[in-house]
mmCIF file of C-alpha atoms in Angstrom:
data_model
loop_
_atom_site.group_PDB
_atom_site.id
_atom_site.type_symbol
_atom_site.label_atom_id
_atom_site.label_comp_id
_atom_site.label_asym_id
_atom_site.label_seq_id
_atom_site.Cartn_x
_atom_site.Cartn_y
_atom_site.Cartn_z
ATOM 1 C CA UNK A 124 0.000 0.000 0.000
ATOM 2 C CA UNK A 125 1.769 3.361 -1.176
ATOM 3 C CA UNK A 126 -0.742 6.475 0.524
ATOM 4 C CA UNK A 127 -3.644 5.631 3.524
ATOM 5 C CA UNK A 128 -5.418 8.256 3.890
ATOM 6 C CA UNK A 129 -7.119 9.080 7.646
ATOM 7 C CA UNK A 130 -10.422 11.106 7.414
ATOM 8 C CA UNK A 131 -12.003 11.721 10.950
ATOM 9 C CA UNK A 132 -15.432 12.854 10.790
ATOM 10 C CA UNK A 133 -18.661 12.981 12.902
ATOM 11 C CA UNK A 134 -22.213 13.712 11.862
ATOM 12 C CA UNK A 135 -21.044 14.573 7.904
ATOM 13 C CA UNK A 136 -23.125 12.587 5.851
ATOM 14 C CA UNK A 137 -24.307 15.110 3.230
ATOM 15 C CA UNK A 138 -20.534 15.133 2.763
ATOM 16 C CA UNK A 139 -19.107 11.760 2.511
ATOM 17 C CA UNK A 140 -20.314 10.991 -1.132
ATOM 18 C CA UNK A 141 -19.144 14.028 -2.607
ATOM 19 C CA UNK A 142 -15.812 13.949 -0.675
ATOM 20 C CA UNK A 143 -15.176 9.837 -1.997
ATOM 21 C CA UNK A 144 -15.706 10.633 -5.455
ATOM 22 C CA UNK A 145 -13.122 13.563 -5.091
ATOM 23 C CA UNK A 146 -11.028 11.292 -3.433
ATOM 24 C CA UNK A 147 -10.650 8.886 -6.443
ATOM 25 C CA UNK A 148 -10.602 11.559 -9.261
ATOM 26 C CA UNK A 149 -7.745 12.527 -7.410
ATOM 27 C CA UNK A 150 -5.546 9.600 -6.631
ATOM 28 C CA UNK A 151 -6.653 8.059 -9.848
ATOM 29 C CA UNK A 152 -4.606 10.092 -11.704
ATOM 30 C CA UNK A 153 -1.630 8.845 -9.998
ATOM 31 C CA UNK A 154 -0.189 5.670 -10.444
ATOM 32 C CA UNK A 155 -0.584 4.703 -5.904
ATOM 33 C CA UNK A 156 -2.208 2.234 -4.640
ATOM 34 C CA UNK A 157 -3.803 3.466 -2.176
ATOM 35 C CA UNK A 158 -6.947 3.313 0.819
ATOM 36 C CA UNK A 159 -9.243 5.932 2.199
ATOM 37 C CA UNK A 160 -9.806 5.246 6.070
ATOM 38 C CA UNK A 161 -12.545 6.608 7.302
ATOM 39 C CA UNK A 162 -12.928 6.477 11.342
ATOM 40 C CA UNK A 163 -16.414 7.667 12.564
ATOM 41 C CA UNK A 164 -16.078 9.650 16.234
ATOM 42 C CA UNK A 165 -19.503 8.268 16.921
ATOM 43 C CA UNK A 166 -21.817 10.266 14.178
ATOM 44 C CA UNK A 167 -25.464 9.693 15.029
ATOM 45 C CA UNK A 168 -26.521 10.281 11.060
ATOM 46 C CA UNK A 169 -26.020 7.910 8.419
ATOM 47 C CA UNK A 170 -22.982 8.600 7.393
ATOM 48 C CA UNK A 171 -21.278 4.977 7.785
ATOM 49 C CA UNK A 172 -24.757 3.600 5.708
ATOM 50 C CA UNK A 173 -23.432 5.902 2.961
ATOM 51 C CA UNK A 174 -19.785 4.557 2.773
ATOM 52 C CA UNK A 175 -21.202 1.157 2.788
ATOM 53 C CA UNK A 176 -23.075 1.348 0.055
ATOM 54 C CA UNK A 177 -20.176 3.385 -1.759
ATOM 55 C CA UNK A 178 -17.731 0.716 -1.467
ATOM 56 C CA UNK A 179 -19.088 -1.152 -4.616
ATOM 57 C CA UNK A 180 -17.765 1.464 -6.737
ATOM 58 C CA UNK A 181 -14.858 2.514 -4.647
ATOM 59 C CA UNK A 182 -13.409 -0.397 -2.632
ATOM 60 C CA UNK A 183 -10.657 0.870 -1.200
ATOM 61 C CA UNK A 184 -13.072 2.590 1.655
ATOM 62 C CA UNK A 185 -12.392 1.136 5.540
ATOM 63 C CA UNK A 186 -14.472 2.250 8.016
ATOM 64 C CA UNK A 187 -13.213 2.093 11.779
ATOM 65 C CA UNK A 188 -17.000 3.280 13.690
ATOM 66 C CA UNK A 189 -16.216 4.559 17.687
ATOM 67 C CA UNK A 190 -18.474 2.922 20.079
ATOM 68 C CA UNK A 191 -19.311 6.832 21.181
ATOM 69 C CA UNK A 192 -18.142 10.193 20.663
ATOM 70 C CA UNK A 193 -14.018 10.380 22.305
ATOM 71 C CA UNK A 194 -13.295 13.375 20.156
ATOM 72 C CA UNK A 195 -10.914 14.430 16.723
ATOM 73 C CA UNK A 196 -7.792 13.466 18.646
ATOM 74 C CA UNK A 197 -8.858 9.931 18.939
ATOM 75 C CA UNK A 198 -10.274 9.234 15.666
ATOM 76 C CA UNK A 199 -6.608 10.329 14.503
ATOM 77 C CA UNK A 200 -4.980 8.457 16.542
ATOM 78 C CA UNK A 201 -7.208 5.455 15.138
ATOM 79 C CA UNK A 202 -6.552 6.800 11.766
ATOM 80 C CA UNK A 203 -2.874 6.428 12.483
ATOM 81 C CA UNK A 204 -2.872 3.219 13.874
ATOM 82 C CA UNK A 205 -5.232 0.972 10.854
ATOM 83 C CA UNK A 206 -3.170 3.248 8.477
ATOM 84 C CA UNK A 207 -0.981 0.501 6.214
ATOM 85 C CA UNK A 208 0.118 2.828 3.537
ATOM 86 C CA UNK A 209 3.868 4.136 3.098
ATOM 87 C CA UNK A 210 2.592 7.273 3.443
ATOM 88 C CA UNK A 211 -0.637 8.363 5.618
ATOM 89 C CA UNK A 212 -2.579 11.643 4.481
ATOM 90 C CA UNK A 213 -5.265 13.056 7.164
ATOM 91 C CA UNK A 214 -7.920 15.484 5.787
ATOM 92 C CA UNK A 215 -11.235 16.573 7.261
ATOM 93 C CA UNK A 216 -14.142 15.341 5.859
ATOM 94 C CA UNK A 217 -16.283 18.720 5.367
ATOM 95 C CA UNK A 218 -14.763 19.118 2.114
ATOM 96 C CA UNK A 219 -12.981 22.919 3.299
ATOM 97 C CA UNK A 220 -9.809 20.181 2.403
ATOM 98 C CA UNK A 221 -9.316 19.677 -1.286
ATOM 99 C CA UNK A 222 -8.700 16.696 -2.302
ATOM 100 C CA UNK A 223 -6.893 17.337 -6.065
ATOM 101 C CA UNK A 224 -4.157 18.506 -3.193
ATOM 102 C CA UNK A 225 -3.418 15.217 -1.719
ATOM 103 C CA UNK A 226 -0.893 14.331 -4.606
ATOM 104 C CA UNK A 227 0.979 17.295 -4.138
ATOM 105 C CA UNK A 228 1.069 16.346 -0.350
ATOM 106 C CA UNK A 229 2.603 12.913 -1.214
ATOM 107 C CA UNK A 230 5.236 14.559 -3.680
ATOM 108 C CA UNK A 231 6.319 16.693 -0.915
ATOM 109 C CA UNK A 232 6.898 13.437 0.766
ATOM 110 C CA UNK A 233 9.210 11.976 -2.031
ATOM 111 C CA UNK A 234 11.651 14.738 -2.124
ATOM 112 C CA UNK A 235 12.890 13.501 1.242
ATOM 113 C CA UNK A 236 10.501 15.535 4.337
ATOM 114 C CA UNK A 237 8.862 13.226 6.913
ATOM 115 C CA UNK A 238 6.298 15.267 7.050
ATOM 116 C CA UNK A 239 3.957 17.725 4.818
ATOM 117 C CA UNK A 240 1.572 20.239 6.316
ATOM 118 C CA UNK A 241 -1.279 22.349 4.574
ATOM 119 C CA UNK A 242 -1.105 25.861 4.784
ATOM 120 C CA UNK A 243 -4.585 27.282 3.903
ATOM 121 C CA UNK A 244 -2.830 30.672 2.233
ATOM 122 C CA UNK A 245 -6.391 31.664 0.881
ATOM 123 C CA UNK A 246 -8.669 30.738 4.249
ATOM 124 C CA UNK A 247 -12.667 30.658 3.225
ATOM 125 C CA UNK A 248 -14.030 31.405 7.113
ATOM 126 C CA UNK A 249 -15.172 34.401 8.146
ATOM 127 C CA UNK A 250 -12.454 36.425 9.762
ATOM 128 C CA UNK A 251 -13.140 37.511 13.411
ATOM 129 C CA UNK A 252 -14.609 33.992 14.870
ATOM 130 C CA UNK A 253 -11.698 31.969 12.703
ATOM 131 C CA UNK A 254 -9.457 33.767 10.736
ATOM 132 C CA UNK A 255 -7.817 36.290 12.932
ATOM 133 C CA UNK A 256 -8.225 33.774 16.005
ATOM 134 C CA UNK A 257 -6.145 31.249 14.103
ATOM 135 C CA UNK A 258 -3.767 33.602 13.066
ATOM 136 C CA UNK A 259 -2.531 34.750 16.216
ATOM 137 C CA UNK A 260 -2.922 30.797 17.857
ATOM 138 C CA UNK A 261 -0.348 29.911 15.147
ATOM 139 C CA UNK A 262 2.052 32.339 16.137
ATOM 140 C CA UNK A 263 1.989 31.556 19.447
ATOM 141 C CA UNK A 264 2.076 28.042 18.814
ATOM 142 C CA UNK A 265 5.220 28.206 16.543
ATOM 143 C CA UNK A 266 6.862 31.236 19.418
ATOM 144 C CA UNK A 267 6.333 28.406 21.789
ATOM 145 C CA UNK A 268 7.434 24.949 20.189
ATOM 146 C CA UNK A 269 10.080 26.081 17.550
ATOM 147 C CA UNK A 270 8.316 24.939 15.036
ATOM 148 C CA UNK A 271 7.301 27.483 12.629
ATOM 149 C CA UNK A 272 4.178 27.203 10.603
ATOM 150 C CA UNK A 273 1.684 29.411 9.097
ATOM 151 C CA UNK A 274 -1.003 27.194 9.645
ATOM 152 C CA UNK A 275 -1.396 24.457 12.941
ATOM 153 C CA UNK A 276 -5.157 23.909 12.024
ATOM 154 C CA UNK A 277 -5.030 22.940 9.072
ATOM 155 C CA UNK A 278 -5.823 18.644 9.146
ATOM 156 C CA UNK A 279 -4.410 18.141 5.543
ATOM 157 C CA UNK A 280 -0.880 16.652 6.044
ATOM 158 C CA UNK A 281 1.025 14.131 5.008
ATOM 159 C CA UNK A 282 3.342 12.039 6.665
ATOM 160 C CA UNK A 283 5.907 8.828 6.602
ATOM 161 C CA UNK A 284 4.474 5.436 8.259
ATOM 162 C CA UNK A 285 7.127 5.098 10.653
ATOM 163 C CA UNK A 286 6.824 9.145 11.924
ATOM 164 C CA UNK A 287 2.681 8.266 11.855
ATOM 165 C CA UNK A 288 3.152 5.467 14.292
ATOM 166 C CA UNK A 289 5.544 7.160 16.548
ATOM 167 C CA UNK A 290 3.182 10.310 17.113
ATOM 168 C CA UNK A 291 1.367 9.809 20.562
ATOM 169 C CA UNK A 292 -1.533 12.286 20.821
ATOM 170 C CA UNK A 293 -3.762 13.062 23.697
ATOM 171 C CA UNK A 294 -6.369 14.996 24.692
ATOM 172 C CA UNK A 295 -6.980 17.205 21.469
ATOM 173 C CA UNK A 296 -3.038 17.418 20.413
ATOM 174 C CA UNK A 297 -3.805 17.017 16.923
ATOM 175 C CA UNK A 298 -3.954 20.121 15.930
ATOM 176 C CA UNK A 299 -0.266 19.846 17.192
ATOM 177 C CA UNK A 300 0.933 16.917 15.226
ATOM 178 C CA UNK A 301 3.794 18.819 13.454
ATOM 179 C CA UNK A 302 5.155 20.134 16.900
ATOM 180 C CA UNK A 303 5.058 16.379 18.390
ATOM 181 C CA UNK A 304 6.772 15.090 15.407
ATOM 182 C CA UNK A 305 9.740 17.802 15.620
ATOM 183 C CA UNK A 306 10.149 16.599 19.041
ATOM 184 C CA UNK A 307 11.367 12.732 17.294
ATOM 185 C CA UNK A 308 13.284 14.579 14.578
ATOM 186 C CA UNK A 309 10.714 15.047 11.474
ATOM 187 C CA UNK A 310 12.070 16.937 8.674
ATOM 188 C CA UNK A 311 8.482 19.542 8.019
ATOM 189 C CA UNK A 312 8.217 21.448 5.017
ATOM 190 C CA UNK A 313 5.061 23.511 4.445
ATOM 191 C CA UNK A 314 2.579 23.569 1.008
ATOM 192 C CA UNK A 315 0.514 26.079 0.423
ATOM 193 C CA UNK A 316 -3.016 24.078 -0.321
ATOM 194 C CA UNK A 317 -6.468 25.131 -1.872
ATOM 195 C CA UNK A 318 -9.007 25.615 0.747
ATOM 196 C CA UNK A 319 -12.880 25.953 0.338
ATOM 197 C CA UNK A 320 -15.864 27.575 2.191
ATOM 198 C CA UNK A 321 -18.380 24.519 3.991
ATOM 199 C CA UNK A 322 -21.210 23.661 1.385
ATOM 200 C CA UNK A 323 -22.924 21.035 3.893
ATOM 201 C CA UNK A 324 -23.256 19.864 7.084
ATOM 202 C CA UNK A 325 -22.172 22.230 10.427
ATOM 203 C CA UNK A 326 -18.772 23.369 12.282
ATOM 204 C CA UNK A 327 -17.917 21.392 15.382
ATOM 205 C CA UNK A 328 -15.623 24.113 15.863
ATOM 206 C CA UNK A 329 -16.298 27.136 17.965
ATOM 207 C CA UNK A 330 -14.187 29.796 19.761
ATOM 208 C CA UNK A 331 -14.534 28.107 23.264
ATOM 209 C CA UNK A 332 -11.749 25.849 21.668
ATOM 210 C CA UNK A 333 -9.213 28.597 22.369
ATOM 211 C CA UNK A 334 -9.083 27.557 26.108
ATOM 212 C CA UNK A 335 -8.512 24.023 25.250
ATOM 213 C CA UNK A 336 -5.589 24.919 22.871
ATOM 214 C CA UNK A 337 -3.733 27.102 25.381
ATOM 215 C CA UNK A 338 -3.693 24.376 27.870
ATOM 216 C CA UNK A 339 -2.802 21.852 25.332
ATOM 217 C CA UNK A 340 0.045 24.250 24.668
ATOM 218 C CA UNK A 341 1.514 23.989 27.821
ATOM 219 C CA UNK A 342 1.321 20.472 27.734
ATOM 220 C CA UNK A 343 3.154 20.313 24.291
ATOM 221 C CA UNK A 344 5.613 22.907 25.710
ATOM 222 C CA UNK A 345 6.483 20.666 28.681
ATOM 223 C CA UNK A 346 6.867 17.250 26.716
ATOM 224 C CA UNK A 347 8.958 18.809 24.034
ATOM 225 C CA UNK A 348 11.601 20.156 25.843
ATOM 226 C CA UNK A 349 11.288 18.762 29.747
ATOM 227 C CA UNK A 350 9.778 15.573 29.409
ATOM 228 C CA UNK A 351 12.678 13.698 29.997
ATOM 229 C CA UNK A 352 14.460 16.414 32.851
ATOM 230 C CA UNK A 353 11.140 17.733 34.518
ATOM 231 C CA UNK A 354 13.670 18.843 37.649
ATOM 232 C CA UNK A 355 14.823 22.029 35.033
ATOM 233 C CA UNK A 356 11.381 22.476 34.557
ATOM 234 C CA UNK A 357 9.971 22.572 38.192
ATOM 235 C CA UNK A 358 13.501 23.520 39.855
ATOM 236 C CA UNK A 359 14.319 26.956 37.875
ATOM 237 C CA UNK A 360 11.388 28.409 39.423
ATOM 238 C CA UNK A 361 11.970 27.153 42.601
ATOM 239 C CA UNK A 362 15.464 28.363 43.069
ATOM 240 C CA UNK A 363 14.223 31.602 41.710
ATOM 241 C CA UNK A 364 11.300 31.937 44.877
ATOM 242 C CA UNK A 365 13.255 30.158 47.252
ATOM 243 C CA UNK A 366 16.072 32.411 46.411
ATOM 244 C CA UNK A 367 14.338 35.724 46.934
ATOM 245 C CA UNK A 368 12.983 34.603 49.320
ATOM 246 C CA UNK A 369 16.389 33.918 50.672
ATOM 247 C CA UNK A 370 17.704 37.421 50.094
ATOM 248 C CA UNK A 371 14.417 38.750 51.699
ATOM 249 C CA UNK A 372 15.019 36.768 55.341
ATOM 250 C CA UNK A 373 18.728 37.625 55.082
ATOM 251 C CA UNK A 374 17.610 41.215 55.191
ATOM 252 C CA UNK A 375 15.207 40.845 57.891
ATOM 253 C CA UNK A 376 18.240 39.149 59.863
ATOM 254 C CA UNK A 377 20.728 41.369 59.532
ATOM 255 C CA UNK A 378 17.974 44.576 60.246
ATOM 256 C CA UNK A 379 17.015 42.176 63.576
ATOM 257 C CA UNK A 380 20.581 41.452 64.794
ATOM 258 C CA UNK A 381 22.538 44.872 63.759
ATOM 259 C CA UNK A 382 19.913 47.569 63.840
ATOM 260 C CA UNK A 383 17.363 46.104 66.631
ATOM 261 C CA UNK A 384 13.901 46.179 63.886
ATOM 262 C CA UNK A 385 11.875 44.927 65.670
ATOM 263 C CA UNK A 386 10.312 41.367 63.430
ATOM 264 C CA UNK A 387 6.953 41.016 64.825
ATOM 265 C CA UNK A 388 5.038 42.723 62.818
ATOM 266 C CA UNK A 389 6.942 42.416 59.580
ATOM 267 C CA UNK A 390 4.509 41.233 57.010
ATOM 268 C CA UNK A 391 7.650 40.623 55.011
ATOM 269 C CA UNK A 392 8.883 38.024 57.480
ATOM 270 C CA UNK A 393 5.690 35.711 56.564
ATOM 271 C CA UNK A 394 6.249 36.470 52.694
ATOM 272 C CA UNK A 395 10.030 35.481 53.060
ATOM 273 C CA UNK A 396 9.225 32.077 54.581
ATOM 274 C CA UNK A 397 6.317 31.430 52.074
ATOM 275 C CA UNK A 398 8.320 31.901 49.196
ATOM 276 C CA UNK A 399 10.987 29.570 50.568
ATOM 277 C CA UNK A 400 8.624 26.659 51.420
ATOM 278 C CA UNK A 401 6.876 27.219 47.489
ATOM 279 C CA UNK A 402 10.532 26.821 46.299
ATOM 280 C CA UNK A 403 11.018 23.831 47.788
ATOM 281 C CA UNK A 404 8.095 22.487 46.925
ATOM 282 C CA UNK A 405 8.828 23.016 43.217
ATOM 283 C CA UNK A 406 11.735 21.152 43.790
ATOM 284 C CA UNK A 407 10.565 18.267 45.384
ATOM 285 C CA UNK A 408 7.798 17.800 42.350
ATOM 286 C CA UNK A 409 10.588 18.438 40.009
ATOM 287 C CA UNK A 410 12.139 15.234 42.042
ATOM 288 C CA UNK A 411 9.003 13.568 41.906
ATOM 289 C CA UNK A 412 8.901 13.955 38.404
ATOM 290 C CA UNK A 413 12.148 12.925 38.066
ATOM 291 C CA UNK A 414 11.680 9.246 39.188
ATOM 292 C CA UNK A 415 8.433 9.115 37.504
ATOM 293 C CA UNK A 416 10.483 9.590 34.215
ATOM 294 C CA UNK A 417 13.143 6.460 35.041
ATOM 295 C CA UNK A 418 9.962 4.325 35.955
ATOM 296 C CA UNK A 419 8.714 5.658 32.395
ATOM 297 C CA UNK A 420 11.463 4.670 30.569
ATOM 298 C CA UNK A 421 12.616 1.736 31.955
ATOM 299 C CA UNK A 422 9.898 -0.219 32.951
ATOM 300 C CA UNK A 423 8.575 -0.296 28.594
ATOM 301 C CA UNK A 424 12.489 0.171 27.648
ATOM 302 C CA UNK A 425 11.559 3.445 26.162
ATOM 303 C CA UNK A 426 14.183 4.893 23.785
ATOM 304 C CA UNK A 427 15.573 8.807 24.770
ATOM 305 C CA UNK A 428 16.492 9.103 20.960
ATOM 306 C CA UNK A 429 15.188 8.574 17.699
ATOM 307 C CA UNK A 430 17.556 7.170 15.010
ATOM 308 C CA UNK A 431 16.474 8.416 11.410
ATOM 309 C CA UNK A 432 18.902 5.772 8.976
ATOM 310 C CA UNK A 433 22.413 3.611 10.057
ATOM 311 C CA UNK A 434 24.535 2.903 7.087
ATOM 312 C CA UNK A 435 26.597 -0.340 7.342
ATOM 313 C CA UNK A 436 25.249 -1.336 10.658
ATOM 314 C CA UNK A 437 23.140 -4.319 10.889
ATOM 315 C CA UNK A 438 19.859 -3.296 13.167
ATOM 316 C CA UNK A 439 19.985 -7.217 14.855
ATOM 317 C CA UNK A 440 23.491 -6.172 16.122
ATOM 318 C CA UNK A 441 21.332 -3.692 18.895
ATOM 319 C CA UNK A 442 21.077 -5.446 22.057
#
């Protein structure tokens, strides 16, 4: 199998005809073998009817169905993990995702990038409740993970089998797939893709989802860069309070001993101590978190790098 592609969707049947029938006119002109894997997040329409009775003329359809609604990240994830092709292309299924792009996704693949993300240069959405919302989540998103992209939302992407089974999502982290992937190494590159206004069906998406993605943020932020040493993480900010507040009893000493201040009624005796016993506490989570990460690793033998090719080294000499 040379390209699976992952379609998520819940509650799109008006869609899922249109969207199949794109879907081959597209990879028909190609010469890949290929599937189209849908996974339904637990639509209450009759959406998987439809790609049932579609797979006469299109076969390659699979259809992983959710036992309930668990949400976009998880139907990825499933996506991800029935995905058999070399490379696996994600899309939504409202159609706003062309289709005729996909085989300018996998090209981008075949020059040698891991991974391919959509940049929706002309957006169809109306511009205060998505446009200008997205804008400035994607450059805080790339100020805080490194990665630079013009466009995080955007679901079209393409990326290598092995990179697709190494991304672990949670939550709703898919909308930070290309930041996860950077963290085992993936070479990105960006294409600029068509994008088109919703004909059918209705957004799942509203502006309440700007909480969820600053949270997720932080969460991203702190696997990327202290998964593996969550003592820098916790500790910095506890030797910064537990230092001032250091300084700040030092200076109520010396005032005590040398110039007879009186301490009783110091509020800034109390504030001294408090910041003290918060620093330490960082540090003993940072500790905490510390032996969490051995029992992590070792107890599934997880790696701490990510090897991209060996060249005359034979991968059953590893032991």
């Amino acid at each position: 199998m040379d390209v699976s592609i992952v379609i998520p969707f819940l509650n799109e049947e008006p869609n899922l005809k249109p969207l199949c029938e794109e879907i081959k006119g597209a990879m028909d002109t190609t010469d890949k073998s290929y599937e189209v894997l849908f996974i339904d997040d637990g639509s209450t329409d009759g959406g998987v009817k439809v790609l049932e009775d579609f797979r006469s003329e299109m076969p390659q359809i699979k259809v992983v169905s959710f036992r309930r609604n668990f949400g976009q990240t998880a139907a990825m994830v499933a996506g991800l993990d029935y995905a058999e092709g070399d490379i696996v292309v994600t899309l939504d299924a409202d159609r706003q995702n062309d289709p005729a792009d996909i085989p300018k996704m996998v090209a981008k693949i075949e020059e040698g990038y891991d991974m391919a993300c959509g940049w929706r240069f002309d957006r169809q959405d109306t511009y205060l409740s998505r446009k200008l919302p997205s804008m400035l989540a994607n450059r805080l998103i790339s100020k805080i993970t490194d990665v630079s992209l013009h466009d995080y939302g955007c679901t079209l992407k393409a990326m290598r089998k092995e990179l697709a089974k190494r991304v672990t999502l949670y939550g709703e982290m898919h909308r930070f797939i290309p930041a996860v992937a950077s963290g085992v190494g993936a070479k990105i590159a960006e294409v600029k893709v068509n994008h088109r206004a919703r004909t059918a069906g209705e957004s799942k998406y509203g502006i309440s989802r700007t909480f969820r993605v600053v949270l997720d943020l932080i969460t991203v932020k702190f696997l990327l860069r202290y998964h593996a040493r969550p003592l820098h993480f916790f500790g910095m900010p506890g030797l910064a309070l537990g230092g001032v507040g250091g300084l700040m009893l030092t200076y109520l000493t010396v005032e005590r001993l040398f110039f007879g201040v009186p301490l009783g009624d110091r509020p800034l005796l109390i504030f001294a101590f408090l910041l003290i016993v918060i620093g330490v506490q960082f540090i003993l989570f940072g500790l905490i978190g510390e032996m969490q990460t051995r029992t992590y690793y070792e107890s599934q033998n997880k790696p701490i790098y990510h090897v991209r090719r060996t060249v005359g080294i034979d991968a059953n000499e590893i032991t």
